[in-house]
Amino acid sequence: MVQDHVALNFEKISLTSHGQNYSYKISCLRFWRKFSRLQKLTLYIVFFIVFILIYLWLFGNIMKFNNVMGLNIQKLPQLSNSQQEKELDLPDGVEAVKLNEIVNAEVINEKEQIAAPAINPTILELTSYGIKFPSASGHRQNAILKAFKHAWTGYQKYAWGHDHVKPISKKYNDWFNMGLTIVDSLDTLWIMNLKKEFSEAREWVSSSFNLDHYKDVNLFETTIRVLGGFLSAYHLSDDSLFLEKALNVGERLLPCFTKSPSPIPYSDINLVSHLAHSPKWSPDSSTAEVSTLQLEFRDLSRSTGRSSFEDVSFKVSEHIHTLEKYHGLVPIYINPNTGKFHRGSEIKLGARGDSYYEYLLKQWIQTGKSIDNLKNDYIEAIDGITTKLVRTTPQRNLTYIGELRAGTREFHPKMDHLVCYLPGTLALGVHHGMPYSHMRLAEKLIETCYLMYADQPTFLSPEIVYFGTNNDISRDMYVNINDAHNLLRPEFVESLWYMYQISGNVTYQNWGWSVFQGFERYTKVAGGYTSIGNVLDPDDTRPRDMTESFFFAETLKYLYLLMSDDRHMLSIDKYVINSEGHPLPTYNR
Ligand code: DMJ
């Protein structure tokens, strides 16, 4: 009957034969004329209502999405995945995230969207590019993620845009006035897949990062935290804003090199007057500081095509290579006016000495293992460490690295927590072809570092430990009350990550988990995590009300990577990680 006729077959109508189409049209028209006026009117109304409903549904959804995201959907690039990869020139094996995957992911998490501030359209674009990391998996990795979010929330609430949060007084601290915590955290946010937080941080960088403060800043700290932070954010996200900021920072720091009469840079610079100078308390620069700039400055040159950054910074390494050393070991002070070591200064792998050794190896890796002087200086230094600084304790046979005192070069059985970066660096070296004996040393040292935590009732390491010697066998490893503070430092968990990544031994994961429990129990406060003054007494930890930016940049990042199901989540072949935990790409030469 009527209904039978109404069943229009659009397939047939679309046939190419004009004659067939025509006859169908005629029969439809006849059919339509058979309706009474009332029937026609009813059908008109039904069609109209259906049309309005479809329109409202579509329009409502678009508006809702726009309002929540602050987006203009039409501005989103309509690229296929392969087009995106082409445009971005991604390296082999690096997959561009599909744009619609990102949009869907954002829509699903509606609660979070509503809390989010308006996001610039370009931000959504950028999250669809860059290197993709998996979401947190498993109980442990999720616990680290939760800790990061807790610390980040405190920083956002009480210190946003300032260098550090003071999580107990719920205030902030400024050191260089550069929003250090934000810049230092960018790549951790990216790796942890915290897209909303990354977008907010990116927005701050875009609108508020400012170098026009009449202020002295330290060349080394600004390089590893700020320049390194921007460069790694650039490489991971593929967002050129970060490269632009990195370039601004590099340019401001250049006078430290160019104004020095020797290849050794001055340690400090005023960002506005551009006056580069030595620290107020000494004419010398720290050896570790001047030799821990090259990964970042080289990467800045390679990324921008401006060679001056690499040139001036590598001259430092080339110059130090020519200086006389003590079995490959360097004194911790060097003078930028003369270019010479302060020969009477201490030799150690803790503060002011540490990353000289680290950057010999890492520069060699960064440059495709093409610079032999770096490799040879590194091997000679590790030999020197083994023969001149490594000792074992009389009671537990713990292997540690001591220091050589200023002037006399007498052995001092003291080790900073900072030295605990070394097992990781040694393991990285072995992975890249350094002698296997380095791995044996790494394994022994990391056990001592573990006991620096496990020996304390808080399961947290002090800043410095001392060891018993053959002349004093009554004590094995001990702590002076003045050195009993813990600044939430990363070196031990950093080494655990390298050791686990290279050996696959889950003991290293378990040790990291125990240390994390110590942080949770004794440093967690309402506004985040705080440094403490005393690891020796769980009832008297003396909180210091301070979260250093390296807790976000390194400690939590390494713990997160350590707890990953995929121990190669961040490739140590494709990336070399700077002294502040920021991954930078490796090159062929
Ligand atoms: C960080 O800023 C860097 O790891 C630096 O190389 C040494 N000190 C802190 C962390 O302890």
Coordinates of C-alpha atoms and ligand atoms in Angstrom, one line a residue:
M1 CA 0.0 0.0 0.0
V2 CA 1.1 3.6 0.6
Q3 CA 4.0 2.6 2.7
D4 CA 5.2 0.1 0.0
H5 CA 5.4 2.9 -2.4
V6 CA 7.2 5.3 0.0
A7 CA 10.1 2.8 0.3
L8 CA 12.4 4.8 -2.1
N9 CA 15.4 3.0 -3.4
F10 CA 18.1 5.6 -3.5
E11 CA 20.6 3.2 -4.9
K12 CA 18.5 2.9 -7.9
I13 CA 17.9 6.6 -8.2
S14 CA 21.6 7.1 -8.3
L15 CA 22.1 4.8 -11.3
T16 CA 23.9 6.5 -14.1
S17 CA 21.2 5.9 -16.8
H18 CA 19.3 9.2 -17.1
G19 CA 16.2 7.3 -18.5
Q20 CA 16.0 5.1 -15.4
N21 CA 16.4 8.1 -13.0
Y22 CA 13.7 10.0 -14.8
S23 CA 11.1 7.2 -14.6
Y24 CA 11.8 6.8 -10.9
K25 CA 11.4 10.6 -10.3
I26 CA 8.0 10.5 -12.2
S27 CA 6.8 7.6 -10.1
C28 CA 7.8 9.4 -6.9
L29 CA 6.0 12.5 -7.9
R30 CA 2.8 10.5 -8.7
F31 CA 3.1 8.8 -5.4
W32 CA 3.6 12.1 -3.5
R33 CA 0.5 13.6 -5.3
K34 CA -1.6 10.8 -3.9
F35 CA -1.3 12.2 -0.4
S36 CA -4.0 14.4 1.0
R37 CA -3.1 18.0 2.0
L38 CA -3.2 17.0 5.7
Q39 CA -0.9 14.0 5.1
K40 CA 1.5 16.2 3.2
L41 CA 1.5 18.8 5.9
T42 CA 2.1 16.2 8.6
L43 CA 5.0 14.8 6.6
Y44 CA 6.4 18.4 6.2
I45 CA 6.3 18.9 9.9
V46 CA 7.9 15.5 10.6
F47 CA 10.7 16.2 8.2
F48 CA 11.2 19.7 9.6
I49 CA 11.4 18.4 13.2
V50 CA 13.8 15.7 12.3
F51 CA 16.0 18.2 10.5
I52 CA 15.9 20.6 13.5
L53 CA 16.8 17.8 15.9
I54 CA 19.7 16.6 13.9
Y55 CA 21.0 20.2 13.5
L56 CA 20.7 20.9 17.2
W57 CA 22.4 17.7 18.2
L58 CA 25.3 18.4 15.9
F59 CA 25.6 22.1 16.7
G60 CA 25.2 21.4 20.5
N61 CA 28.0 18.9 20.5
I62 CA 30.4 21.2 18.6
M63 CA 29.6 24.1 20.9
K64 CA 30.0 22.1 24.0
F65 CA 33.4 20.9 22.9
N66 CA 34.4 24.4 21.8
N67 CA 33.4 25.9 25.1
V68 CA 35.1 23.4 27.2
M69 CA 38.3 23.3 25.3
G70 CA 38.4 27.0 24.2
L71 CA 38.9 25.7 20.7
N72 CA 38.0 26.7 17.2
I73 CA 37.6 23.3 15.7
Q74 CA 38.0 24.6 12.2
K75 CA 41.6 25.6 13.0
L76 CA 42.6 22.0 13.6
P77 CA 44.7 20.6 10.9
Q78 CA 43.0 17.9 8.9
L79 CA 46.0 15.7 8.3
S80 CA 46.1 12.0 8.0
N81 CA 48.7 10.2 10.2
S82 CA 51.1 9.7 7.3
Q83 CA 50.7 13.3 6.2
Q84 CA 51.5 14.4 9.8
E85 CA 54.6 12.2 9.8
K86 CA 55.7 13.7 6.5
E87 CA 55.2 17.2 7.5
L88 CA 57.0 16.7 10.8
D89 CA 59.8 14.6 9.3
L90 CA 59.7 12.3 12.3
P91 CA 62.5 9.8 12.7
D92 CA 62.0 6.2 11.7
G93 CA 59.9 4.3 14.1
V94 CA 58.4 7.4 15.7
E95 CA 54.7 7.4 15.2
A96 CA 52.6 10.6 15.0
V97 CA 49.6 10.4 17.3
K98 CA 46.4 10.5 15.2
L99 CA 44.6 13.7 15.7
N100 CA 41.2 12.1 16.3
E101 CA 42.8 9.9 19.0
I102 CA 43.7 13.0 20.8
V103 CA 40.3 14.6 20.4
N104 CA 38.6 11.5 21.6
A105 CA 40.9 11.1 24.5
E106 CA 40.2 14.6 25.6
V107 CA 36.4 14.2 25.2
I108 CA 36.3 11.1 27.3
N109 CA 37.8 12.8 30.3
E110 CA 35.0 15.4 30.6
K111 CA 35.6 16.1 34.3
E112 CA 39.1 17.2 33.8
Q113 CA 38.1 19.4 30.8
I114 CA 35.7 21.4 32.8
A115 CA 38.4 22.3 35.3
A116 CA 40.9 23.2 32.6
P117 CA 41.5 26.8 31.6
A118 CA 40.9 27.8 28.0
I119 CA 43.5 26.1 25.9
N120 CA 45.0 27.8 22.8
P121 CA 44.2 25.8 19.6
T122 CA 47.9 25.4 18.8
I123 CA 48.3 23.4 22.0
L124 CA 45.9 20.7 20.9
E125 CA 47.8 20.6 17.6
L126 CA 51.1 20.1 19.3
T127 CA 49.9 17.3 21.5
S128 CA 49.1 15.4 18.4
Y129 CA 52.8 15.6 17.3
G130 CA 56.0 14.7 19.1
I131 CA 57.1 11.5 20.7
K132 CA 54.3 9.4 22.2
F133 CA 54.8 7.7 25.6
P134 CA 52.4 5.1 27.0
S135 CA 50.1 5.9 29.9
A136 CA 51.2 4.8 33.4
S137 CA 50.8 1.1 34.0
G138 CA 50.8 -1.0 37.1
H139 CA 50.5 -0.1 40.8
R140 CA 54.0 1.2 41.3
Q141 CA 54.1 3.5 38.2
N142 CA 50.7 4.8 39.0
A143 CA 51.8 5.6 42.6
I144 CA 54.7 7.6 41.3
L145 CA 52.4 9.4 38.9
K146 CA 50.1 10.2 41.8
A147 CA 53.0 11.6 43.8
F148 CA 54.0 13.8 40.9
K149 CA 50.4 15.1 40.6
H150 CA 50.4 15.8 44.3
A151 CA 53.6 17.8 44.1
W152 CA 52.5 19.6 40.9
T153 CA 49.2 20.6 42.4
G154 CA 51.0 22.2 45.4
Y155 CA 53.3 24.1 43.0
Q156 CA 50.4 25.2 40.9
K157 CA 48.4 26.4 43.9
Y158 CA 51.1 28.2 45.8
A159 CA 54.0 29.0 43.6
W160 CA 52.8 29.0 39.9
G161 CA 55.4 31.0 37.9
H162 CA 57.9 31.1 40.7
D163 CA 61.1 29.0 40.9
H164 CA 60.2 26.7 43.8
V165 CA 57.3 25.9 46.0
K166 CA 57.5 25.9 49.8
P167 CA 55.0 23.2 50.4
I168 CA 54.6 23.7 54.2
S169 CA 54.2 27.5 54.5
K170 CA 52.4 27.3 51.1
K171 CA 54.6 30.0 49.7
Y172 CA 57.2 30.2 47.0
N173 CA 60.9 30.8 46.6
D174 CA 62.6 32.6 43.8
W175 CA 66.3 32.1 42.8
F176 CA 66.6 33.1 39.2
N177 CA 63.0 34.3 38.6
M178 CA 62.6 31.9 35.7
G179 CA 59.7 29.7 36.8
L180 CA 62.4 27.0 37.2
T181 CA 59.9 24.3 38.3
I182 CA 57.8 24.8 35.2
V183 CA 60.7 24.7 32.8
D184 CA 62.4 21.9 34.6
S185 CA 59.2 19.8 34.5
L186 CA 58.1 20.2 30.9
D187 CA 59.6 16.9 29.7
T188 CA 58.5 15.0 32.8
L189 CA 54.9 16.2 32.1
W190 CA 55.3 15.0 28.5
I191 CA 56.7 11.6 29.5
M192 CA 54.0 11.1 32.1
N193 CA 51.3 11.9 29.5
L194 CA 49.9 14.8 31.6
K195 CA 48.5 16.7 28.6
K196 CA 46.4 19.2 30.5
E197 CA 49.3 20.1 32.8
F198 CA 51.7 20.3 29.9
S199 CA 49.4 22.6 28.0
E200 CA 49.1 24.9 31.0
A201 CA 52.9 24.9 31.5
R202 CA 53.3 25.6 27.8
E203 CA 50.9 28.5 28.0
W204 CA 52.9 30.0 30.9
V205 CA 56.1 29.6 28.9
S206 CA 54.5 31.3 25.9
S207 CA 53.0 34.2 27.8
S208 CA 55.1 34.7 30.9
F209 CA 58.6 33.3 30.6
N210 CA 60.8 36.4 30.9
L211 CA 64.5 36.9 31.1
D212 CA 64.4 40.6 31.7
H213 CA 65.3 40.5 35.4
Y214 CA 68.2 42.5 36.7
K215 CA 69.6 39.5 38.3
D216 CA 72.8 37.4 38.4
V217 CA 72.2 33.8 37.4
N218 CA 74.5 30.9 37.5
L219 CA 75.6 29.7 34.0
F220 CA 75.6 26.0 34.9
E221 CA 72.3 25.9 36.7
T222 CA 70.6 27.9 34.0
T223 CA 72.1 25.7 31.3
I224 CA 71.2 22.3 32.8
R225 CA 67.7 23.3 34.1
V226 CA 66.4 25.9 31.7
L227 CA 68.3 25.5 28.5
G228 CA 68.2 21.7 28.9
G229 CA 64.5 21.8 30.0
F230 CA 63.5 23.8 26.9
L231 CA 65.5 21.7 24.5
S232 CA 64.2 18.4 25.7
A233 CA 60.6 19.8 25.7
Y234 CA 61.3 20.8 22.1
H235 CA 62.6 17.5 21.0
L236 CA 59.8 15.5 22.7
S237 CA 56.9 17.7 21.7
D238 CA 58.2 19.1 18.4
D239 CA 56.8 22.5 19.4
S240 CA 59.1 25.2 18.1
L241 CA 58.1 27.6 20.9
F242 CA 60.5 25.8 23.2
L243 CA 63.4 26.1 20.7
E244 CA 62.7 29.8 20.4
K245 CA 62.9 30.1 24.2
A246 CA 66.0 27.9 24.4
L247 CA 67.7 30.2 21.8
N248 CA 66.8 33.3 24.0
V249 CA 68.4 31.6 27.0
G250 CA 71.5 30.6 25.1
E251 CA 72.0 34.1 23.7
R252 CA 71.8 35.6 27.2
L253 CA 74.3 33.2 28.6
L254 CA 76.9 33.5 25.8
P255 CA 78.8 36.5 27.3
C256 CA 80.0 34.1 30.1
F257 CA 82.2 32.6 27.3
T258 CA 82.8 35.5 25.0
K259 CA 83.8 38.0 27.8
S260 CA 86.3 35.6 29.4
P261 CA 90.0 36.0 28.5
S262 CA 90.4 32.2 28.4
P263 CA 88.3 29.4 27.0
I264 CA 87.0 28.8 30.6
P265 CA 83.7 30.7 31.1
Y266 CA 82.7 32.9 34.0
S267 CA 80.3 31.3 36.4
D268 CA 77.6 34.0 36.6
I269 CA 75.9 36.6 34.5
N270 CA 73.5 39.5 34.9
L271 CA 70.7 38.8 32.5
V272 CA 70.0 42.5 31.8
S273 CA 73.4 44.2 32.0
H274 CA 75.1 41.1 30.4
L275 CA 78.0 41.5 32.8
A276 CA 79.6 38.1 33.2
H277 CA 81.8 37.5 36.3
S278 CA 83.2 35.1 38.8
P279 CA 81.2 34.3 42.0
K280 CA 81.4 36.9 44.7
W281 CA 83.4 34.7 47.0
S282 CA 86.1 33.5 44.6
P283 CA 87.9 34.2 41.3
D284 CA 87.4 30.6 40.3
S285 CA 84.7 28.7 38.4
S286 CA 83.9 25.1 39.5
T287 CA 85.4 22.5 37.2
A288 CA 82.2 20.5 37.1
E289 CA 80.2 23.6 36.2
V290 CA 82.3 24.7 33.2
S291 CA 82.4 21.2 31.9
T292 CA 78.7 20.5 32.2
L293 CA 77.3 22.9 29.5
Q294 CA 78.4 21.1 26.3
L295 CA 75.5 18.7 25.7
E296 CA 73.0 21.6 25.9
F297 CA 75.0 24.2 23.9
R298 CA 75.9 21.6 21.2
D299 CA 72.2 20.6 20.9
L300 CA 71.2 24.3 20.7
S301 CA 73.6 24.7 17.8
R302 CA 72.5 21.5 16.0
S303 CA 68.8 22.5 16.5
T304 CA 69.1 26.1 15.3
G305 CA 72.0 25.8 12.8
R306 CA 73.9 28.5 14.8
S307 CA 77.3 27.0 15.5
S308 CA 78.6 29.6 18.0
F309 CA 77.1 27.8 21.0
E310 CA 78.7 24.5 20.2
D311 CA 82.0 26.2 19.3
V312 CA 82.4 28.2 22.5
S313 CA 81.3 25.4 24.8
F314 CA 83.4 22.7 23.2
K315 CA 86.5 24.9 23.4
V316 CA 86.1 24.4 27.2
S317 CA 86.4 20.6 26.9
E318 CA 89.2 20.9 24.4
H319 CA 91.1 23.2 26.7
I320 CA 90.6 21.0 29.8
H321 CA 91.8 18.1 27.7
T322 CA 95.2 19.8 27.3
L323 CA 95.6 20.5 31.1
E324 CA 97.7 18.3 33.3
K325 CA 95.6 16.1 35.5
Y326 CA 96.2 13.7 38.4
H327 CA 95.7 10.2 37.0
G328 CA 92.9 11.6 34.9
L329 CA 91.3 13.3 37.9
V330 CA 90.7 17.1 38.0
P331 CA 90.9 19.6 40.8
I332 CA 87.4 21.1 41.5
Y333 CA 88.3 24.8 40.8
I334 CA 89.5 26.4 37.6
N335 CA 90.3 30.0 36.9
P336 CA 88.6 31.8 33.9
N337 CA 91.3 34.5 33.9
T338 CA 94.2 32.2 33.5
G339 CA 92.4 29.1 32.1
K340 CA 94.3 27.0 34.7
F341 CA 93.2 24.6 37.5
H342 CA 93.5 25.8 41.0
R343 CA 96.0 23.1 41.6
G344 CA 95.7 23.0 45.4
S345 CA 92.0 22.4 45.3
E346 CA 90.3 19.1 46.3
I347 CA 89.7 16.2 44.0
K348 CA 86.4 14.5 44.3
L349 CA 83.3 13.2 42.6
G350 CA 80.9 15.0 44.8
A351 CA 80.0 18.7 44.6
R352 CA 81.9 20.7 42.0
G353 CA 83.7 17.7 40.6
D354 CA 80.9 15.2 39.7
S355 CA 79.6 16.0 36.2
Y356 CA 83.0 16.7 34.6
Y357 CA 83.3 12.9 34.4
E358 CA 79.7 12.4 33.4
Y359 CA 79.9 14.8 30.5
L360 CA 83.1 13.2 29.1
L361 CA 81.1 10.1 28.5
K362 CA 77.8 11.7 27.5
Q363 CA 79.4 14.1 25.0
W364 CA 81.1 11.2 23.4
I365 CA 77.8 9.4 23.1
Q366 CA 76.0 12.5 21.9
T367 CA 78.5 13.0 19.0
G368 CA 78.1 9.4 17.7
K369 CA 81.3 8.2 19.6
S370 CA 83.4 10.2 17.1
I371 CA 85.6 12.3 19.5
D372 CA 88.4 10.1 20.8
N373 CA 89.7 12.6 23.3
L374 CA 86.5 12.4 25.3
K375 CA 86.5 8.6 25.3
N376 CA 90.2 8.5 26.3
D377 CA 89.9 11.1 29.0
Y378 CA 86.9 9.2 30.4
I379 CA 88.7 5.8 30.5
E380 CA 91.7 7.4 32.1
A381 CA 89.5 9.1 34.7
I382 CA 87.7 5.9 35.6
D383 CA 91.1 4.2 36.0
G384 CA 92.2 7.1 38.2
I385 CA 89.1 6.8 40.3
T386 CA 89.6 3.1 40.7
T387 CA 93.2 3.4 41.8
K388 CA 93.1 6.6 43.8
L389 CA 89.6 7.1 45.2
V390 CA 87.9 3.7 45.5
R391 CA 88.2 2.0 48.9
T392 CA 86.3 -0.6 50.9
T393 CA 85.2 -0.5 54.5
P394 CA 86.7 -2.8 57.1
Q395 CA 83.5 -4.3 58.5
R396 CA 81.0 -4.8 55.7
N397 CA 83.4 -4.5 52.8
L398 CA 81.4 -1.7 51.2
T399 CA 83.0 -0.1 48.2
Y400 CA 82.9 3.7 48.2
I401 CA 84.6 6.7 46.5
G402 CA 86.5 9.0 48.8
E403 CA 88.1 12.4 48.2
L404 CA 91.6 13.9 48.1
R405 CA 92.0 16.8 50.4
A406 CA 93.0 20.3 49.2
G407 CA 96.7 20.9 49.2
T408 CA 98.0 17.6 50.7
R409 CA 95.9 15.2 48.5
E410 CA 95.5 13.1 51.6
F411 CA 92.6 10.5 51.3
H412 CA 89.4 11.5 53.1
P413 CA 86.8 8.7 53.5
K414 CA 83.8 11.0 52.8
M415 CA 81.2 10.5 50.1
D416 CA 78.5 12.9 49.0
H417 CA 75.1 11.5 47.9
L418 CA 75.9 13.3 44.6
V419 CA 78.5 10.6 43.9
C420 CA 75.7 8.1 43.5
Y421 CA 75.2 9.3 39.9
L422 CA 78.4 7.4 39.1
P423 CA 77.0 3.8 39.0
G424 CA 74.5 4.8 36.4
T425 CA 77.1 6.6 34.3
L426 CA 79.4 3.6 34.5
A427 CA 76.6 1.3 33.4
L428 CA 75.7 3.7 30.5
G429 CA 79.3 3.6 29.4
V430 CA 79.4 -0.2 29.4
H431 CA 76.3 -0.3 27.4
H432 CA 78.1 1.9 24.8
G433 CA 81.2 -0.3 24.8
M434 CA 83.3 0.9 27.7
P435 CA 85.3 -1.9 29.6
Y436 CA 83.2 -4.4 31.4
S437 CA 85.2 -3.9 34.6
H438 CA 83.3 -0.6 34.9
M439 CA 80.1 -2.6 35.4
R440 CA 81.6 -4.5 38.4
L441 CA 82.5 -1.1 40.0
A442 CA 79.0 0.2 39.3
E443 CA 77.4 -2.9 40.9
K444 CA 79.5 -2.5 44.1
L445 CA 79.0 1.2 44.4
I446 CA 75.2 1.1 43.9
E447 CA 75.0 -1.3 46.8
T448 CA 76.7 1.2 49.0
C449 CA 74.4 3.9 47.8
Y450 CA 71.5 1.6 48.6
L451 CA 72.8 1.2 52.2
M452 CA 73.1 5.0 52.5
Y453 CA 69.3 4.8 52.4
A454 CA 68.6 1.4 54.0
D455 CA 70.8 2.1 57.0
Q456 CA 68.7 5.1 58.1
P457 CA 65.5 4.6 60.2
T458 CA 63.7 6.9 57.7
F459 CA 65.0 4.9 54.7
L460 CA 66.3 8.2 53.3
S461 CA 69.9 9.0 52.6
P462 CA 71.7 11.8 54.2
E463 CA 73.6 14.4 52.1
I464 CA 77.0 13.0 53.1
V465 CA 78.3 9.8 54.7
Y466 CA 81.7 8.9 56.2
F467 CA 83.4 5.5 56.3
G468 CA 85.5 3.6 58.7
T469 CA 89.1 3.0 57.7
N470 CA 91.7 0.5 58.8
N471 CA 92.8 3.0 61.4
D472 CA 89.3 3.4 62.7
I473 CA 87.5 0.0 62.4
S474 CA 84.9 0.8 65.1
R475 CA 82.6 2.5 62.5
D476 CA 81.6 1.3 59.0
M477 CA 79.4 3.9 57.5
Y478 CA 78.3 6.9 59.6
V479 CA 76.6 10.3 59.4
N480 CA 77.5 13.6 61.1
I481 CA 74.4 15.4 62.3
N482 CA 75.3 18.4 60.1
D483 CA 75.1 16.3 57.0
A484 CA 71.9 14.5 57.9
H485 CA 69.6 16.4 55.5
N486 CA 67.9 15.0 52.5
L487 CA 67.1 17.4 49.6
L488 CA 64.9 14.9 47.6
R489 CA 67.9 14.4 45.4
P490 CA 67.8 12.1 42.3
E491 CA 71.3 10.5 41.9
F492 CA 70.6 7.1 43.5
V493 CA 67.3 6.6 41.6
E494 CA 68.9 7.9 38.4
S495 CA 71.6 5.2 38.8
L496 CA 68.9 2.5 39.6
W497 CA 67.2 3.3 36.3
Y498 CA 70.3 2.9 34.3
M499 CA 71.3 -0.2 36.1
Y500 CA 67.8 -1.7 35.7
Q501 CA 67.6 -0.7 32.1
I502 CA 70.9 -2.3 31.2
S503 CA 70.8 -5.4 33.4
G504 CA 67.1 -6.1 33.7
N505 CA 67.7 -7.0 37.4
V506 CA 64.4 -6.2 39.2
T507 CA 66.2 -5.8 42.5
Y508 CA 67.0 -2.3 41.3
Q509 CA 63.2 -1.6 40.9
N510 CA 62.6 -3.0 44.3
W511 CA 65.2 -0.7 45.8
G512 CA 63.7 2.3 44.1
W513 CA 60.3 1.3 45.4
S514 CA 61.7 1.2 49.0
V515 CA 63.2 4.7 48.6
F516 CA 59.9 6.0 47.3
Q517 CA 58.2 4.7 50.4
G518 CA 60.7 6.7 52.5
F519 CA 59.8 9.9 50.5
E520 CA 56.1 9.1 50.9
R521 CA 56.3 8.6 54.6
Y522 CA 58.7 11.3 55.7
T523 CA 58.6 14.1 53.1
K524 CA 55.0 14.2 51.9
V525 CA 53.1 17.2 53.2
A526 CA 49.8 18.8 52.2
G527 CA 51.4 21.2 49.7
G528 CA 53.7 18.6 48.1
Y529 CA 57.0 17.1 49.2
T530 CA 59.6 18.8 51.3
S531 CA 63.3 18.6 51.9
I532 CA 64.1 17.5 55.4
G533 CA 66.9 18.3 57.8
N534 CA 67.3 15.0 59.5
V535 CA 67.1 11.5 58.2
L536 CA 68.4 10.0 61.4
D537 CA 65.2 10.3 63.5
P538 CA 61.7 9.5 62.2
D539 CA 60.2 11.5 65.0
D540 CA 62.4 14.6 64.3
T541 CA 62.8 15.0 60.6
R542 CA 63.0 18.8 60.7
P543 CA 61.2 19.6 57.5
R544 CA 62.8 22.4 55.5
D545 CA 59.8 23.6 53.6
M546 CA 61.3 23.4 50.1
T547 CA 60.9 21.4 46.9
E548 CA 63.8 21.8 44.5
S549 CA 62.9 21.8 40.8
F550 CA 65.1 18.7 40.3
F551 CA 62.5 16.7 42.4
F552 CA 60.2 17.1 39.4
A553 CA 62.8 17.0 36.7
E554 CA 64.8 14.1 37.9
T555 CA 63.8 12.2 41.1
L556 CA 60.2 11.5 40.1
K557 CA 61.0 11.1 36.4
Y558 CA 63.6 8.5 37.1
L559 CA 61.3 6.7 39.5
Y560 CA 58.5 6.7 37.0
L561 CA 60.8 5.4 34.2
L562 CA 62.2 2.8 36.6
M563 CA 58.7 1.4 37.4
S564 CA 57.7 1.1 33.8
D565 CA 56.7 -2.3 32.4
D566 CA 58.9 -1.4 29.4
R567 CA 62.4 -0.9 30.8
H568 CA 63.5 0.7 27.5
M569 CA 60.6 3.2 27.6
L570 CA 63.2 6.0 27.0
S571 CA 65.9 4.8 24.7
I572 CA 69.5 5.4 25.9
D573 CA 70.6 4.9 22.3
K574 CA 68.4 7.6 20.8
Y575 CA 68.8 10.0 23.7
V576 CA 71.5 11.2 26.0
I577 CA 70.2 12.6 29.3
N578 CA 71.7 15.7 30.6
S579 CA 72.8 16.3 34.2
E580 CA 69.3 17.5 35.1
G581 CA 67.4 14.5 33.7
H582 CA 66.6 16.1 30.3
P583 CA 66.8 13.8 27.3
L584 CA 68.5 15.2 24.2
P585 CA 68.9 13.4 20.9
T586 CA 72.2 11.7 20.0
Y587 CA 73.8 12.6 16.7
N588 CA 76.0 10.7 14.2
R589 CA 79.0 12.9 14.8
Ligands
DMJ1 C1 70.8 18.6 40.0 O1 70.5 19.9 39.8 C2 71.7 18.0 38.9 O2 71.6 16.7 38.9 C3 73.1 18.4 39.1 O3 74.0 17.9 38.2 C4 73.5 18.0 40.5 N1 72.7 18.4 41.5 C5 71.3 18.4 41.4 C6 70.5 17.2 42.0 O4 71.0 16.8 43.1

